[in-house]
Amino acid sequence: MGRNPETEAILRRLLEAASETWGGVQAEEMRSAFETAAEAIGVVEAFTLPRMEEPAHLPTIFPPESWRRAPKTGGT
């Protein structure tokens, strides 16, 4: 297949890790799954948002540490 060099590098790393974990024969048997995963990883790695289109403003997602430590009032 005519994959780009980044996808080939990802596939190579996946196959090397699989070979170390399960052995070379098992890794080759799972090659088609790794090819699909490498292509998907390549698409995700290549995606970038335009500068002013960030997905969220982090302070609104993660409250400051002081909010989590503040003593609770009211109720028992």
mmCIF file of C-alpha atoms in Angstrom:
data_model
loop_
_atom_site.group_PDB
_atom_site.id
_atom_site.type_symbol
_atom_site.label_atom_id
_atom_site.label_comp_id
_atom_site.label_asym_id
_atom_site.label_seq_id
_atom_site.Cartn_x
_atom_site.Cartn_y
_atom_site.Cartn_z
ATOM 1 C CA MET A 1 0.000 0.000 0.000
ATOM 2 C CA GLY A 2 1.077 3.575 -0.553
ATOM 3 C CA ARG A 3 1.184 4.768 3.040
ATOM 4 C CA ASN A 4 2.945 7.903 4.098
ATOM 5 C CA PRO A 5 6.227 7.633 6.035
ATOM 6 C CA GLU A 6 4.575 8.580 9.342
ATOM 7 C CA THR A 7 2.055 5.742 9.044
ATOM 8 C CA GLU A 8 4.849 3.315 8.144
ATOM 9 C CA ALA A 9 6.807 4.415 11.224
ATOM 10 C CA ILE A 10 3.749 3.926 13.441
ATOM 11 C CA LEU A 11 3.155 0.460 11.950
ATOM 12 C CA ARG A 12 6.787 -0.472 12.496
ATOM 13 C CA ARG A 13 6.598 0.584 16.170
ATOM 14 C CA LEU A 14 3.347 -1.354 16.680
ATOM 15 C CA LEU A 15 4.817 -4.498 15.104
ATOM 16 C CA GLU A 16 8.011 -4.204 17.170
ATOM 17 C CA ALA A 17 6.028 -3.841 20.392
ATOM 18 C CA ALA A 18 3.787 -6.776 19.448
ATOM 19 C CA SER A 19 6.821 -8.923 18.608
ATOM 20 C CA GLU A 20 8.359 -8.184 21.999
ATOM 21 C CA THR A 21 5.093 -8.979 23.758
ATOM 22 C CA TRP A 22 3.705 -11.960 21.837
ATOM 23 C CA GLY A 23 6.475 -13.034 19.462
ATOM 24 C CA GLY A 24 7.077 -12.395 15.773
ATOM 25 C CA VAL A 25 4.666 -15.021 14.431
ATOM 26 C CA GLN A 26 1.734 -13.668 16.466
ATOM 27 C CA ALA A 27 2.628 -10.094 15.480
ATOM 28 C CA GLU A 28 2.552 -10.996 11.786
ATOM 29 C CA GLU A 29 -0.794 -12.746 12.218
ATOM 30 C CA MET A 30 -2.184 -9.505 13.663
ATOM 31 C CA ARG A 31 -0.554 -7.310 10.996
ATOM 32 C CA SER A 32 -3.817 -6.294 9.291
ATOM 33 C CA ALA A 33 -5.207 -5.027 12.608
ATOM 34 C CA PHE A 34 -2.000 -3.082 13.215
ATOM 35 C CA GLU A 35 -2.164 -1.593 9.706
ATOM 36 C CA THR A 36 -5.683 -0.332 10.404
ATOM 37 C CA ALA A 37 -4.623 1.042 13.784
ATOM 38 C CA ALA A 38 -1.539 2.732 12.299
ATOM 39 C CA GLU A 39 -3.657 4.505 9.684
ATOM 40 C CA ALA A 40 -6.118 5.690 12.348
ATOM 41 C CA ILE A 41 -3.321 6.882 14.637
ATOM 42 C CA GLY A 42 -1.748 8.738 11.707
ATOM 43 C CA VAL A 43 -5.013 10.554 10.985
ATOM 44 C CA VAL A 44 -5.394 11.581 14.623
ATOM 45 C CA GLU A 45 -1.766 12.711 14.925
ATOM 46 C CA ALA A 46 -2.054 14.794 11.745
ATOM 47 C CA PHE A 47 -5.223 16.602 12.881
ATOM 48 C CA THR A 48 -4.722 20.106 14.213
ATOM 49 C CA LEU A 49 -7.211 22.733 15.246
ATOM 50 C CA PRO A 50 -6.912 26.281 13.962
ATOM 51 C CA ARG A 51 -5.363 28.584 16.565
ATOM 52 C CA MET A 52 -8.583 30.217 17.747
ATOM 53 C CA GLU A 53 -10.654 27.016 17.731
ATOM 54 C CA GLU A 54 -9.498 25.285 20.866
ATOM 55 C CA PRO A 55 -11.908 22.592 22.088
ATOM 56 C CA ALA A 56 -12.274 24.054 25.570
ATOM 57 C CA HIS A 57 -10.832 26.565 27.962
ATOM 58 C CA LEU A 58 -8.993 24.434 30.527
ATOM 59 C CA PRO A 59 -9.830 26.536 33.605
ATOM 60 C CA THR A 60 -13.523 25.877 32.959
ATOM 61 C CA ILE A 61 -12.940 22.119 32.881
ATOM 62 C CA PHE A 62 -10.502 21.827 35.769
ATOM 63 C CA PRO A 63 -11.379 24.038 38.743
ATOM 64 C CA PRO A 64 -8.471 25.644 40.579
ATOM 65 C CA GLU A 65 -6.948 23.609 43.391
ATOM 66 C CA SER A 66 -8.256 26.174 45.897
ATOM 67 C CA TRP A 67 -11.853 25.289 44.948
ATOM 68 C CA ARG A 68 -11.294 21.670 45.833
ATOM 69 C CA ARG A 69 -9.724 22.494 49.199
ATOM 70 C CA ALA A 70 -12.265 25.097 50.294
ATOM 71 C CA PRO A 71 -14.164 24.075 53.422
ATOM 72 C CA LYS A 72 -17.774 23.190 52.802
ATOM 73 C CA THR A 73 -20.398 25.277 54.550
ATOM 74 C CA GLY A 74 -23.917 24.411 55.577
ATOM 75 C CA GLY A 75 -25.528 21.002 55.833
ATOM 76 C CA THR A 76 -24.378 18.180 58.030
#
